[in-house]
Amino acid sequence: MKRNLSIFAILFAISFTLACEPTPTGNTTAVASANANNINANIATSSAAPALAELVAIERKAWDDWATRNAAGLEGYMASNFVNVGYNGASDRAAAMKSWTSHKCEMKDLKFSDEAVSQLAPDLALLTFKATGAITCDGTAGPDPMNVSVIYKREGDSWKAVYYQEVPTPDAKGEYGPAPASYDKAAQLASMDPAPQELVTTETKLWETWKTQDQKGFEENLSSDIVVNGAMGRADRAQYLKYAFGSECKVESYNLGPMKAQEIGDGLTMMFYRAAVKGTCGKDTVPPNSIAATIYKRENGTPKAIYFMESPVRD
């Protein structure tokens, strides 16, 4: 829908190999029917907790609204603090609306699979899935398949998207089209506040301990129930650590850009930033430029990462 590997993303691809701007639609009618009475095990029993089928149906409609440039439908999909993360970087609600209602893209035969939902807070849910299908923009076929993350927040009686991000899978075919004429990475998320220094320090430590392969130091900054989504799909803490420290990664240098942040609910802070990296994992080169999203919550007074995703980005 909104087309878009950096350090952590490539770890998924490398580890799995060693071990063995467009958006939406899908076969979600079947999915919704199959899951109509199934609330994901990660969702607490609560009137505020959405069923998987409910969020899948909302997301399906959003992809259809994107494809038809239905402004009214997209207005109803996005929360007021919505952030889209794609191959051109991060954009706020206004920029996303402009892009999603003015594109010249066609979409067909798109399907969703591997859908999963987990509750981040009483009225905050993370939906992850794989999108497979055909999206063509100005004659250029976009990446297919892609892994996608969407965070929904309850507003009144409705669930609204506060964040969307996608990353092509390792076997994806197709490429993102050229950057829009108005592309200006320096101006992205200009209205968002700088991230708290404590979180900047913690996020930087995660990169540094990954670079030095200090697994103990790395683990200290992760929540026990962290969810990571990337090129190889959704991963829990154990899988993430295996990916991050189970392959031979040699990082010569990394540089993290300015970090922006916003509160998304119930003491959760979401950060966005760019990363430039020079290094290799096994026989693969770490993608040199990416954009990342991390969510922190406090556990016993200490900030812990509960979610992470990053995508390739234009330099």
PDB file of N, CA and C in Angstrom, residues 155-241:
ATOM      1  N   GLU A 155     -10.509   4.326  19.366  1.00  0.00           N
ATOM      2  CA  GLU A 155     -11.016   5.687  19.521  1.00  0.00           C
ATOM      3  C   GLU A 155     -12.527   5.594  19.548  1.00  0.00           C
ATOM      4  N   GLY A 156     -13.112   5.718  20.732  1.00  0.00           N
ATOM      5  CA  GLY A 156     -14.553   5.536  20.848  1.00  0.00           C
ATOM      6  C   GLY A 156     -14.909   4.098  20.570  1.00  0.00           C
ATOM      7  N   ASP A 157     -15.786   3.889  19.587  1.00  0.00           N
ATOM      8  CA  ASP A 157     -16.195   2.536  19.224  1.00  0.00           C
ATOM      9  C   ASP A 157     -15.417   1.993  18.036  1.00  0.00           C
ATOM     10  N   SER A 158     -14.413   2.725  17.581  1.00  0.00           N
ATOM     11  CA  SER A 158     -13.681   2.328  16.378  1.00  0.00           C
ATOM     12  C   SER A 158     -12.204   2.068  16.669  1.00  0.00           C
ATOM     13  N   TRP A 159     -11.590   1.285  15.799  1.00  0.00           N
ATOM     14  CA  TRP A 159     -10.152   1.072  15.851  1.00  0.00           C
ATOM     15  C   TRP A 159      -9.518   1.864  14.719  1.00  0.00           C
ATOM     16  N   LYS A 160      -8.546   2.695  15.050  1.00  0.00           N
ATOM     17  CA  LYS A 160      -7.884   3.558  14.071  1.00  0.00           C
ATOM     18  C   LYS A 160      -6.401   3.205  13.996  1.00  0.00           C
ATOM     19  N   ALA A 161      -5.846   3.278  12.811  1.00  0.00           N
ATOM     20  CA  ALA A 161      -4.426   2.979  12.636  1.00  0.00           C
ATOM     21  C   ALA A 161      -3.578   4.172  13.079  1.00  0.00           C
ATOM     22  N   VAL A 162      -2.593   3.914  13.931  1.00  0.00           N
ATOM     23  CA  VAL A 162      -1.670   4.975  14.339  1.00  0.00           C
ATOM     24  C   VAL A 162      -0.303   4.796  13.697  1.00  0.00           C
ATOM     25  N   TYR A 163      -0.079   3.640  13.039  1.00  0.00           N
ATOM     26  CA  TYR A 163       1.244   3.367  12.457  1.00  0.00           C
ATOM     27  C   TYR A 163       1.124   2.260  11.430  1.00  0.00           C
ATOM     28  N   TYR A 164       1.858   2.413  10.308  1.00  0.00           N
ATOM     29  CA  TYR A 164       1.919   1.397   9.264  1.00  0.00           C
ATOM     30  C   TYR A 164       3.355   1.318   8.769  1.00  0.00           C
ATOM     31  N   GLN A 165       3.872   0.088   8.598  1.00  0.00           N
ATOM     32  CA  GLN A 165       5.223  -0.099   8.038  1.00  0.00           C
ATOM     33  C   GLN A 165       5.275  -1.415   7.293  1.00  0.00           C
ATOM     34  N   GLU A 166       6.073  -1.448   6.227  1.00  0.00           N
ATOM     35  CA  GLU A 166       6.203  -2.670   5.450  1.00  0.00           C
ATOM     36  C   GLU A 166       7.664  -2.879   5.057  1.00  0.00           C
ATOM     37  N   VAL A 167       8.031  -4.129   4.781  1.00  0.00           N
ATOM     38  CA  VAL A 167       9.375  -4.469   4.323  1.00  0.00           C
ATOM     39  C   VAL A 167       9.265  -5.642   3.357  1.00  0.00           C
ATOM     40  N   PRO A 168       9.938  -5.566   2.207  1.00  0.00           N
ATOM     41  CA  PRO A 168       9.903  -6.685   1.266  1.00  0.00           C
ATOM     42  C   PRO A 168      10.538  -7.931   1.879  1.00  0.00           C
ATOM     43  N   THR A 169      10.010  -9.104   1.532  1.00  0.00           N
ATOM     44  CA  THR A 169      10.612 -10.357   1.972  1.00  0.00           C
ATOM     45  C   THR A 169      11.885 -10.606   1.156  1.00  0.00           C
ATOM     46  N   PRO A 170      12.775 -11.493   1.621  1.00  0.00           N
ATOM     47  CA  PRO A 170      14.021 -11.748   0.885  1.00  0.00           C
ATOM     48  C   PRO A 170      13.808 -12.204  -0.552  1.00  0.00           C
ATOM     49  N   ASP A 171      12.699 -12.901  -0.816  1.00  0.00           N
ATOM     50  CA  ASP A 171      12.432 -13.395  -2.169  1.00  0.00           C
ATOM     51  C   ASP A 171      11.495 -12.487  -2.964  1.00  0.00           C
ATOM     52  N   ALA A 172      11.275 -11.278  -2.483  1.00  0.00           N
ATOM     53  CA  ALA A 172      10.353 -10.360  -3.159  1.00  0.00           C
ATOM     54  C   ALA A 172      10.846 -10.008  -4.559  1.00  0.00           C
ATOM     55  N   LYS A 173       9.914  -9.956  -5.473  1.00  0.00           N
ATOM     56  CA  LYS A 173      10.193  -9.508  -6.839  1.00  0.00           C
ATOM     57  C   LYS A 173       9.651  -8.092  -6.987  1.00  0.00           C
ATOM     58  N   GLY A 174      10.219  -7.316  -7.902  1.00  0.00           N
ATOM     59  CA  GLY A 174       9.750  -5.960  -8.112  1.00  0.00           C
ATOM     60  C   GLY A 174      10.563  -4.946  -7.332  1.00  0.00           C
ATOM     61  N   GLU A 175      10.378  -3.690  -7.656  1.00  0.00           N
ATOM     62  CA  GLU A 175      11.123  -2.615  -7.019  1.00  0.00           C
ATOM     63  C   GLU A 175      10.217  -1.416  -6.773  1.00  0.00           C
ATOM     64  N   TYR A 176      10.611  -0.591  -5.808  1.00  0.00           N
ATOM     65  CA  TYR A 176       9.895   0.658  -5.575  1.00  0.00           C
ATOM     66  C   TYR A 176      10.226   1.627  -6.705  1.00  0.00           C
ATOM     67  N   GLY A 177       9.262   2.461  -7.022  1.00  0.00           N
ATOM     68  CA  GLY A 177       9.470   3.449  -8.071  1.00  0.00           C
ATOM     69  C   GLY A 177      10.338   4.600  -7.603  1.00  0.00           C
ATOM     70  N   PRO A 178      10.536   5.596  -8.442  1.00  0.00           N
ATOM     71  CA  PRO A 178      11.366   6.749  -8.084  1.00  0.00           C
ATOM     72  C   PRO A 178      10.759   7.569  -6.960  1.00  0.00           C
ATOM     73  N   ALA A 179      11.604   8.313  -6.269  1.00  0.00           N
ATOM     74  CA  ALA A 179      11.130   9.167  -5.179  1.00  0.00           C
ATOM     75  C   ALA A 179      10.248  10.268  -5.752  1.00  0.00           C
ATOM     76  N   PRO A 180       9.229  10.708  -5.014  1.00  0.00           N
ATOM     77  CA  PRO A 180       8.381  11.803  -5.485  1.00  0.00           C
ATOM     78  C   PRO A 180       9.177  13.100  -5.562  1.00  0.00           C
ATOM     79  N   ALA A 181       8.703  14.005  -6.371  1.00  0.00           N
ATOM     80  CA  ALA A 181       9.411  15.270  -6.554  1.00  0.00           C
ATOM     81  C   ALA A 181       9.527  16.043  -5.246  1.00  0.00           C
ATOM     82  N   SER A 182       8.573  15.857  -4.349  1.00  0.00           N
ATOM     83  CA  SER A 182       8.549  16.603  -3.098  1.00  0.00           C
ATOM     84  C   SER A 182       9.332  15.913  -1.975  1.00  0.00           C
ATOM     85  N   TYR A 183      10.048  14.822  -2.304  1.00  0.00           N
ATOM     86  CA  TYR A 183      10.777  14.039  -1.306  1.00  0.00           C
ATOM     87  C   TYR A 183      11.817  14.899  -0.586  1.00  0.00           C
ATOM     88  N   ASP A 184      11.706  15.006   0.725  1.00  0.00           N
ATOM     89  CA  ASP A 184      12.623  15.809   1.539  1.00  0.00           C
ATOM     90  C   ASP A 184      12.778  15.129   2.892  1.00  0.00           C
ATOM     91  N   LYS A 185      13.829  14.301   3.038  1.00  0.00           N
ATOM     92  CA  LYS A 185      13.969  13.530   4.273  1.00  0.00           C
ATOM     93  C   LYS A 185      14.222  14.430   5.479  1.00  0.00           C
ATOM     94  N   ALA A 186      14.806  15.601   5.288  1.00  0.00           N
ATOM     95  CA  ALA A 186      15.089  16.493   6.407  1.00  0.00           C
ATOM     96  C   ALA A 186      13.818  17.042   7.040  1.00  0.00           C
ATOM     97  N   ALA A 187      12.752  17.095   6.254  1.00  0.00           N
ATOM     98  CA  ALA A 187      11.506  17.677   6.746  1.00  0.00           C
ATOM     99  C   ALA A 187      10.545  16.638   7.319  1.00  0.00           C
ATOM    100  N   GLN A 188      10.915  15.372   7.286  1.00  0.00           N
ATOM    101  CA  GLN A 188      10.004  14.327   7.726  1.00  0.00           C
ATOM    102  C   GLN A 188       9.747  14.383   9.230  1.00  0.00           C
ATOM    103  N   LEU A 189       8.481  14.221   9.583  1.00  0.00           N
ATOM    104  CA  LEU A 189       8.047  14.233  10.978  1.00  0.00           C
ATOM    105  C   LEU A 189       8.535  15.476  11.717  1.00  0.00           C
ATOM    106  N   ALA A 190       8.545  16.600  11.010  1.00  0.00           N
ATOM    107  CA  ALA A 190       9.042  17.849  11.598  1.00  0.00           C
ATOM    108  C   ALA A 190       8.230  18.272  12.819  1.00  0.00           C
ATOM    109  N   SER A 191       6.955  17.921  12.847  1.00  0.00           N
ATOM    110  CA  SER A 191       6.110  18.329  13.966  1.00  0.00           C
ATOM    111  C   SER A 191       6.241  17.413  15.185  1.00  0.00           C
ATOM    112  N   MET A 192       6.943  16.293  15.041  1.00  0.00           N
ATOM    113  CA  MET A 192       7.079  15.347  16.136  1.00  0.00           C
ATOM    114  C   MET A 192       8.230  15.753  17.053  1.00  0.00           C
ATOM    115  N   ASP A 193       8.083  15.532  18.341  1.00  0.00           N
ATOM    116  CA  ASP A 193       9.107  15.923  19.303  1.00  0.00           C
ATOM    117  C   ASP A 193      10.336  15.028  19.231  1.00  0.00           C
ATOM    118  N   PRO A 194      11.512  15.568  19.596  1.00  0.00           N
ATOM    119  CA  PRO A 194      12.710  14.719  19.713  1.00  0.00           C
ATOM    120  C   PRO A 194      12.468  13.646  20.768  1.00  0.00           C
ATOM    121  N   ALA A 195      13.057  12.480  20.565  1.00  0.00           N
ATOM    122  CA  ALA A 195      12.888  11.391  21.528  1.00  0.00           C
ATOM    123  C   ALA A 195      13.568  11.741  22.846  1.00  0.00           C
ATOM    124  N   PRO A 196      13.019  11.294  23.979  1.00  0.00           N
ATOM    125  CA  PRO A 196      13.663  11.522  25.273  1.00  0.00           C
ATOM    126  C   PRO A 196      15.092  10.969  25.261  1.00  0.00           C
ATOM    127  N   GLN A 197      16.020  11.690  25.867  1.00  0.00           N
ATOM    128  CA  GLN A 197      17.418  11.287  25.836  1.00  0.00           C
ATOM    129  C   GLN A 197      17.629   9.892  26.417  1.00  0.00           C
ATOM    130  N   GLU A 198      16.861   9.530  27.439  1.00  0.00           N
ATOM    131  CA  GLU A 198      17.000   8.201  28.029  1.00  0.00           C
ATOM    132  C   GLU A 198      16.731   7.113  27.003  1.00  0.00           C
ATOM    133  N   LEU A 199      15.735   7.331  26.139  1.00  0.00           N
ATOM    134  CA  LEU A 199      15.413   6.339  25.126  1.00  0.00           C
ATOM    135  C   LEU A 199      16.429   6.350  23.995  1.00  0.00           C
ATOM    136  N   VAL A 200      16.942   7.517  23.665  1.00  0.00           N
ATOM    137  CA  VAL A 200      17.995   7.617  22.653  1.00  0.00           C
ATOM    138  C   VAL A 200      19.215   6.821  23.113  1.00  0.00           C
ATOM    139  N   THR A 201      19.565   6.982  24.382  1.00  0.00           N
ATOM    140  CA  THR A 201      20.706   6.261  24.945  1.00  0.00           C
ATOM    141  C   THR A 201      20.483   4.755  24.911  1.00  0.00           C
ATOM    142  N   THR A 202      19.274   4.328  25.264  1.00  0.00           N
ATOM    143  CA  THR A 202      18.964   2.908  25.275  1.00  0.00           C
ATOM    144  C   THR A 202      18.975   2.330  23.868  1.00  0.00           C
ATOM    145  N   GLU A 203      18.379   3.046  22.930  1.00  0.00           N
ATOM    146  CA  GLU A 203      18.348   2.574  21.541  1.00  0.00           C
ATOM    147  C   GLU A 203      19.757   2.476  20.970  1.00  0.00           C
ATOM    148  N   THR A 204      20.585   3.456  21.258  1.00  0.00           N
ATOM    149  CA  THR A 204      21.967   3.444  20.786  1.00  0.00           C
ATOM    150  C   THR A 204      22.734   2.263  21.387  1.00  0.00           C
ATOM    151  N   LYS A 205      22.451   1.957  22.658  1.00  0.00           N
ATOM    152  CA  LYS A 205      23.107   0.817  23.299  1.00  0.00           C
ATOM    153  C   LYS A 205      22.734  -0.488  22.611  1.00  0.00           C
ATOM    154  N   LEU A 206      21.497  -0.605  22.165  1.00  0.00           N
ATOM    155  CA  LEU A 206      21.100  -1.811  21.444  1.00  0.00           C
ATOM    156  C   LEU A 206      21.940  -1.990  20.182  1.00  0.00           C
ATOM    157  N   TRP A 207      22.139  -0.912  19.451  1.00  0.00           N
ATOM    158  CA  TRP A 207      22.963  -0.992  18.250  1.00  0.00           C
ATOM    159  C   TRP A 207      24.421  -1.299  18.600  1.00  0.00           C
ATOM    160  N   GLU A 208      24.927  -0.666  19.626  1.00  0.00           N
ATOM    161  CA  GLU A 208      26.329  -0.864  19.996  1.00  0.00           C
ATOM    162  C   GLU A 208      26.576  -2.290  20.491  1.00  0.00           C
ATOM    163  N   THR A 209      25.667  -2.822  21.299  1.00  0.00           N
ATOM    164  CA  THR A 209      25.853  -4.182  21.800  1.00  0.00           C
ATOM    165  C   THR A 209      25.653  -5.211  20.694  1.00  0.00           C
ATOM    166  N   TRP A 210      24.827  -4.881  19.699  1.00  0.00           N
ATOM    167  CA  TRP A 210      24.721  -5.767  18.533  1.00  0.00           C
ATOM    168  C   TRP A 210      26.007  -5.720  17.726  1.00  0.00           C
ATOM    169  N   LYS A 211      26.552  -4.535  17.535  1.00  0.00           N
ATOM    170  CA  LYS A 211      27.807  -4.359  16.787  1.00  0.00           C
ATOM    171  C   LYS A 211      28.944  -5.141  17.438  1.00  0.00           C
ATOM    172  N   THR A 212      29.043  -5.085  18.768  1.00  0.00           N
ATOM    173  CA  THR A 212      30.128  -5.772  19.480  1.00  0.00           C
ATOM    174  C   THR A 212      29.773  -7.203  19.845  1.00  0.00           C
ATOM    175  N   GLN A 213      28.574  -7.621  19.461  1.00  0.00           N
ATOM    176  CA  GLN A 213      28.074  -8.969  19.749  1.00  0.00           C
ATOM    177  C   GLN A 213      28.059  -9.267  21.249  1.00  0.00           C
ATOM    178  N   ASP A 214      27.653  -8.270  22.002  1.00  0.00           N
ATOM    179  CA  ASP A 214      27.489  -8.389  23.449  1.00  0.00           C
ATOM    180  C   ASP A 214      26.046  -8.774  23.719  1.00  0.00           C
ATOM    181  N   GLN A 215      25.750 -10.056  23.672  1.00  0.00           N
ATOM    182  CA  GLN A 215      24.367 -10.504  23.796  1.00  0.00           C
ATOM    183  C   GLN A 215      23.773 -10.166  25.150  1.00  0.00           C
ATOM    184  N   LYS A 216      24.555 -10.303  26.226  1.00  0.00           N
ATOM    185  CA  LYS A 216      24.035 -10.007  27.549  1.00  0.00           C
ATOM    186  C   LYS A 216      23.605  -8.547  27.647  1.00  0.00           C
ATOM    187  N   GLY A 217      24.453  -7.644  27.158  1.00  0.00           N
ATOM    188  CA  GLY A 217      24.110  -6.227  27.180  1.00  0.00           C
ATOM    189  C   GLY A 217      22.906  -5.920  26.320  1.00  0.00           C
ATOM    190  N   PHE A 218      22.787  -6.609  25.202  1.00  0.00           N
ATOM    191  CA  PHE A 218      21.664  -6.424  24.292  1.00  0.00           C
ATOM    192  C   PHE A 218      20.363  -6.843  24.970  1.00  0.00           C
ATOM    193  N   GLU A 219      20.381  -8.010  25.599  1.00  0.00           N
ATOM    194  CA  GLU A 219      19.174  -8.542  26.229  1.00  0.00           C
ATOM    195  C   GLU A 219      18.648  -7.656  27.341  1.00  0.00           C
ATOM    196  N   GLU A 220      19.534  -6.939  28.009  1.00  0.00           N
ATOM    197  CA  GLU A 220      19.126  -6.101  29.128  1.00  0.00           C
ATOM    198  C   GLU A 220      18.125  -5.020  28.732  1.00  0.00           C
ATOM    199  N   ASN A 221      18.076  -4.698  27.447  1.00  0.00           N
ATOM    200  CA  ASN A 221      17.210  -3.614  26.988  1.00  0.00           C
ATOM    201  C   ASN A 221      15.953  -4.097  26.285  1.00  0.00           C
ATOM    202  N   LEU A 222      15.711  -5.401  26.315  1.00  0.00           N
ATOM    203  CA  LEU A 222      14.538  -5.975  25.654  1.00  0.00           C
ATOM    204  C   LEU A 222      13.512  -6.437  26.663  1.00  0.00           C
ATOM    205  N   SER A 223      12.255  -6.184  26.372  1.00  0.00           N
ATOM    206  CA  SER A 223      11.175  -6.729  27.176  1.00  0.00           C
ATOM    207  C   SER A 223      11.076  -8.227  26.931  1.00  0.00           C
ATOM    208  N   SER A 224      10.557  -8.958  27.899  1.00  0.00           N
ATOM    209  CA  SER A 224      10.412 -10.406  27.738  1.00  0.00           C
ATOM    210  C   SER A 224       9.423 -10.762  26.638  1.00  0.00           C
ATOM    211  N   ASP A 225       8.498  -9.848  26.327  1.00  0.00           N
ATOM    212  CA  ASP A 225       7.479 -10.132  25.314  1.00  0.00           C
ATOM    213  C   ASP A 225       7.636  -9.271  24.066  1.00  0.00           C
ATOM    214  N   ILE A 226       8.872  -8.882  23.729  1.00  0.00           N
ATOM    215  CA  ILE A 226       9.111  -8.076  22.538  1.00  0.00           C
ATOM    216  C   ILE A 226       8.642  -8.810  21.281  1.00  0.00           C
ATOM    217  N   VAL A 227       8.074  -8.050  20.351  1.00  0.00           N
ATOM    218  CA  VAL A 227       7.686  -8.556  19.036  1.00  0.00           C
ATOM    219  C   VAL A 227       8.513  -7.804  17.996  1.00  0.00           C
ATOM    220  N   VAL A 228       9.126  -8.536  17.089  1.00  0.00           N
ATOM    221  CA  VAL A 228       9.914  -7.941  16.018  1.00  0.00           C
ATOM    222  C   VAL A 228       9.336  -8.405  14.686  1.00  0.00           C
ATOM    223  N   ASN A 229       9.205  -7.491  13.753  1.00  0.00           N
ATOM    224  CA  ASN A 229       8.734  -7.861  12.422  1.00  0.00           C
ATOM    225  C   ASN A 229       9.773  -7.406  11.414  1.00  0.00           C
ATOM    226  N   GLY A 230       9.998  -8.214  10.381  1.00  0.00           N
ATOM    227  CA  GLY A 230      11.021  -7.861   9.404  1.00  0.00           C
ATOM    228  C   GLY A 230      10.909  -8.679   8.145  1.00  0.00           C
ATOM    229  N   ALA A 231      12.012  -8.760   7.411  1.00  0.00           N
ATOM    230  CA  ALA A 231      12.003  -9.421   6.112  1.00  0.00           C
ATOM    231  C   ALA A 231      11.501 -10.865   6.184  1.00  0.00           C
ATOM    232  N   MET A 232      11.867 -11.576   7.268  1.00  0.00           N
ATOM    233  CA  MET A 232      11.445 -12.965   7.399  1.00  0.00           C
ATOM    234  C   MET A 232      10.153 -13.121   8.176  1.00  0.00           C
ATOM    235  N   GLY A 233       9.554 -12.008   8.569  1.00  0.00           N
ATOM    236  CA  GLY A 233       8.285 -12.072   9.258  1.00  0.00           C
ATOM    237  C   GLY A 233       8.391 -11.843  10.753  1.00  0.00           C
ATOM    238  N   ARG A 234       7.322 -12.163  11.444  1.00  0.00           N
ATOM    239  CA  ARG A 234       7.194 -11.886  12.865  1.00  0.00           C
ATOM    240  C   ARG A 234       8.073 -12.814  13.698  1.00  0.00           C
ATOM    241  N   ALA A 235       8.710 -12.259  14.765  1.00  0.00           N
ATOM    242  CA  ALA A 235       9.568 -13.046  15.640  1.00  0.00           C
ATOM    243  C   ALA A 235       9.348 -12.644  17.092  1.00  0.00           C
ATOM    244  N   ASP A 236       9.465 -13.610  18.005  1.00  0.00           N
ATOM    245  CA  ASP A 236       9.398 -13.304  19.423  1.00  0.00           C
ATOM    246  C   ASP A 236      10.816 -13.068  19.947  1.00  0.00           C
ATOM    247  N   ARG A 237      10.975 -12.889  21.253  1.00  0.00           N
ATOM    248  CA  ARG A 237      12.277 -12.566  21.834  1.00  0.00           C
ATOM    249  C   ARG A 237      13.340 -13.643  21.541  1.00  0.00           C
ATOM    250  N   ALA A 238      12.984 -14.914  21.778  1.00  0.00           N
ATOM    251  CA  ALA A 238      13.950 -15.990  21.575  1.00  0.00           C
ATOM    252  C   ALA A 238      14.409 -16.063  20.120  1.00  0.00           C
ATOM    253  N   GLN A 239      13.460 -15.940  19.201  1.00  0.00           N
ATOM    254  CA  GLN A 239      13.810 -15.972  17.782  1.00  0.00           C
ATOM    255  C   GLN A 239      14.676 -14.776  17.408  1.00  0.00           C
ATOM    256  N   TYR A 240      14.329 -13.618  17.923  1.00  0.00           N
ATOM    257  CA  TYR A 240      15.066 -12.389  17.636  1.00  0.00           C
ATOM    258  C   TYR A 240      16.520 -12.503  18.083  1.00  0.00           C
ATOM    259  N   LEU A 241      16.735 -13.009  19.304  1.00  0.00           N
ATOM    260  CA  LEU A 241      18.097 -13.161  19.816  1.00  0.00           C
ATOM    261  C   LEU A 241      18.878 -14.175  18.988  1.00  0.00           C
TER     262      LEU A 241
END
